[in-house]
Amino acid sequence: SFSWLGSPPPRQSVGKLHQLVLASLLRHGVPAVSVPPFAAGWRKGEPRSARTALRCVRGALAAGLVPVLHGDAVFTPASFTADARILSGDDLLVALCAELRPARAVFLTDVPGVFDRPPAQPGALLLRQIVISESGEVE
């Protein structure tokens, strides 16, 4: 069961990696700024909260900054309670791309590419190419 107390180990790991990525970008002259989903008010499954969080991203972009996000533990749509859900980096990238329509999006991962299923599952295949039709369907 999830607990906010003590910041669970996976959340700590994501935070550490996020800080390393941010520090590296800054060292290389990229005007990066952290936009953690929890702090931006994102709530899993609640479109209104996504719009609010996206305003933070848009504001950073308008100021000439590069927003850096990561998957995070966030509140559920029902209320601000002790219950939390994981808002994955996958969910974030889909929402950001749908709203901002970027030419490119960078997604850092610990596997060597995109697979047809979770890479730890037997028979998972590395996809060499992904083609999206004009209608948005994967071919």
Short mmCIF file of C-alpha atoms in Angstrom, two decimals:
data_model
loop_
_atom_site.label_atom_id
_atom_site.label_comp_id
_atom_site.label_asym_id
_atom_site.label_seq_id
_atom_site.Cartn_x
_atom_site.Cartn_y
_atom_site.Cartn_z
CA SER A 1 0.00 0.00 0.00
CA PHE A 2 1.24 3.48 -0.89
CA SER A 3 2.23 5.85 1.88
CA TRP A 4 3.37 9.46 1.63
CA LEU A 5 5.35 9.01 4.83
CA GLY A 6 9.04 8.62 4.19
CA SER A 7 8.69 9.17 0.43
CA PRO A 8 8.69 5.61 -0.97
CA PRO A 9 11.93 4.34 -2.60
CA PRO A 10 10.66 4.47 -6.23
CA ARG A 11 9.64 8.11 -5.76
CA GLN A 12 13.05 8.89 -4.23
CA SER A 13 14.81 7.25 -7.18
CA VAL A 14 12.80 9.24 -9.72
CA GLY A 15 13.59 12.43 -7.83
CA LYS A 16 17.31 11.70 -7.79
CA LEU A 17 17.38 10.90 -11.51
CA HIS A 18 15.36 14.04 -12.22
CA GLN A 19 17.89 16.17 -10.32
CA LEU A 20 20.80 14.57 -12.20
CA VAL A 21 19.15 15.24 -15.58
CA LEU A 22 18.34 18.81 -14.58
CA ALA A 23 21.89 19.46 -13.34
CA SER A 24 23.38 18.07 -16.54
CA LEU A 25 21.13 20.21 -18.74
CA LEU A 26 22.04 23.32 -16.74
CA ARG A 27 25.77 22.49 -16.91
CA HIS A 28 25.44 22.33 -20.69
CA GLY A 29 23.75 25.72 -20.92
CA VAL A 30 20.17 24.50 -21.33
CA PRO A 31 17.79 26.78 -19.39
CA ALA A 32 16.00 23.83 -17.78
CA VAL A 33 13.41 24.16 -15.04
CA SER A 34 11.83 21.43 -12.95
CA VAL A 35 8.05 20.98 -13.27
CA PRO A 36 7.17 18.07 -10.97
CA PRO A 37 3.62 16.87 -11.71
CA PHE A 38 2.66 16.67 -8.02
CA ALA A 39 3.75 20.26 -7.36
CA ALA A 40 2.03 21.46 -10.56
CA GLY A 41 -1.28 20.09 -9.26
CA TRP A 42 -1.67 17.20 -11.71
CA ARG A 43 -4.20 14.63 -10.50
CA LYS A 44 -4.46 11.21 -12.14
CA GLY A 45 -7.56 10.95 -14.33
CA GLU A 46 -8.70 14.55 -13.93
CA PRO A 47 -8.50 16.57 -17.17
CA ARG A 48 -8.97 19.91 -15.38
CA SER A 49 -5.86 19.33 -13.32
CA ALA A 50 -3.92 18.46 -16.48
CA ARG A 51 -4.91 21.80 -18.01
CA THR A 52 -3.71 23.60 -14.88
CA ALA A 53 -0.40 21.70 -14.91
CA LEU A 54 0.02 22.36 -18.62
CA ARG A 55 -0.21 26.09 -17.89
CA CYS A 56 2.98 25.68 -15.84
CA VAL A 57 4.66 24.04 -18.83
CA ARG A 58 3.39 26.70 -21.24
CA GLY A 59 4.57 29.43 -18.87
CA ALA A 60 8.05 27.93 -18.73
CA LEU A 61 8.19 27.67 -22.53
CA ALA A 62 6.96 31.26 -22.95
CA ALA A 63 9.76 32.39 -20.63
CA GLY A 64 12.33 30.62 -22.84
CA LEU A 65 12.84 27.78 -20.38
CA VAL A 66 12.93 24.03 -21.02
CA PRO A 67 10.46 22.28 -18.70
CA VAL A 68 11.67 18.94 -17.36
CA LEU A 69 9.02 16.57 -15.99
CA HIS A 70 9.00 13.05 -14.59
CA GLY A 71 6.48 10.42 -13.57
CA ASP A 72 5.21 11.09 -10.08
CA ALA A 73 2.86 10.01 -7.33
CA VAL A 74 -0.19 12.29 -7.47
CA PHE A 75 -3.55 12.60 -5.76
CA THR A 76 -6.58 10.78 -7.13
CA PRO A 77 -9.47 12.64 -8.78
CA ALA A 78 -11.86 12.01 -5.89
CA SER A 79 -10.20 14.31 -3.39
CA PHE A 80 -6.99 15.42 -1.81
CA THR A 81 -6.59 12.37 0.39
CA ALA A 82 -3.75 10.17 1.51
CA ASP A 83 -4.53 7.90 -1.47
CA ALA A 84 -2.22 8.34 -4.43
CA ARG A 85 -1.74 6.99 -7.93
CA ILE A 86 1.26 6.93 -10.22
CA LEU A 87 1.14 9.37 -13.10
CA SER A 88 3.61 7.71 -15.44
CA GLY A 89 6.03 9.42 -17.78
CA ASP A 90 4.09 7.74 -20.60
CA ASP A 91 0.88 9.48 -19.46
CA LEU A 92 2.71 12.80 -19.22
CA LEU A 93 4.24 12.57 -22.67
CA VAL A 94 0.89 11.72 -24.28
CA ALA A 95 -0.83 14.67 -22.56
CA LEU A 96 1.99 17.10 -23.34
CA CYS A 97 2.22 16.09 -27.00
CA ALA A 98 -1.57 16.24 -27.47
CA GLU A 99 -1.67 19.75 -26.03
CA LEU A 100 1.59 21.28 -27.27
CA ARG A 101 2.07 19.45 -30.60
CA PRO A 102 5.90 19.53 -30.44
CA ALA A 103 8.12 18.66 -33.37
CA ARG A 104 10.10 16.42 -30.97
CA ALA A 105 9.77 15.01 -27.50
CA VAL A 106 12.60 13.36 -25.58
CA PHE A 107 11.76 10.42 -23.36
CA LEU A 108 14.50 8.97 -21.18
CA THR A 109 14.13 5.32 -20.25
CA ASP A 110 16.09 2.41 -18.87
CA VAL A 111 15.41 0.07 -21.83
CA PRO A 112 17.01 0.14 -25.29
CA GLY A 113 13.95 1.33 -27.23
CA VAL A 114 10.21 0.84 -27.67
CA PHE A 115 8.79 -2.65 -27.24
CA ASP A 116 5.47 -4.21 -28.24
CA ARG A 117 4.81 -4.96 -24.54
CA PRO A 118 6.68 -4.44 -21.27
CA PRO A 119 10.26 -5.56 -22.02
CA ALA A 120 10.38 -7.84 -18.98
CA GLN A 121 7.56 -9.97 -20.40
CA PRO A 122 8.62 -13.10 -22.31
CA GLY A 123 8.57 -12.61 -26.07
CA ALA A 124 8.74 -8.80 -25.93
CA LEU A 125 9.92 -7.48 -29.29
CA LEU A 126 11.96 -4.33 -29.86
CA LEU A 127 10.15 -2.25 -32.49
CA ARG A 128 12.60 -1.05 -35.13
CA GLN A 129 10.15 1.44 -36.60
CA ILE A 130 6.81 2.93 -35.57
CA VAL A 131 4.61 4.38 -38.30
CA ILE A 132 1.66 6.59 -37.41
CA SER A 133 -0.95 7.17 -40.11
CA GLU A 134 -2.49 10.59 -40.71
CA SER A 135 -5.52 9.45 -38.72
CA GLY A 136 -3.25 8.82 -35.72
CA GLU A 137 -3.41 5.02 -35.89
CA VAL A 138 -0.29 2.89 -35.47
CA GLU A 139 0.34 0.91 -38.64
#
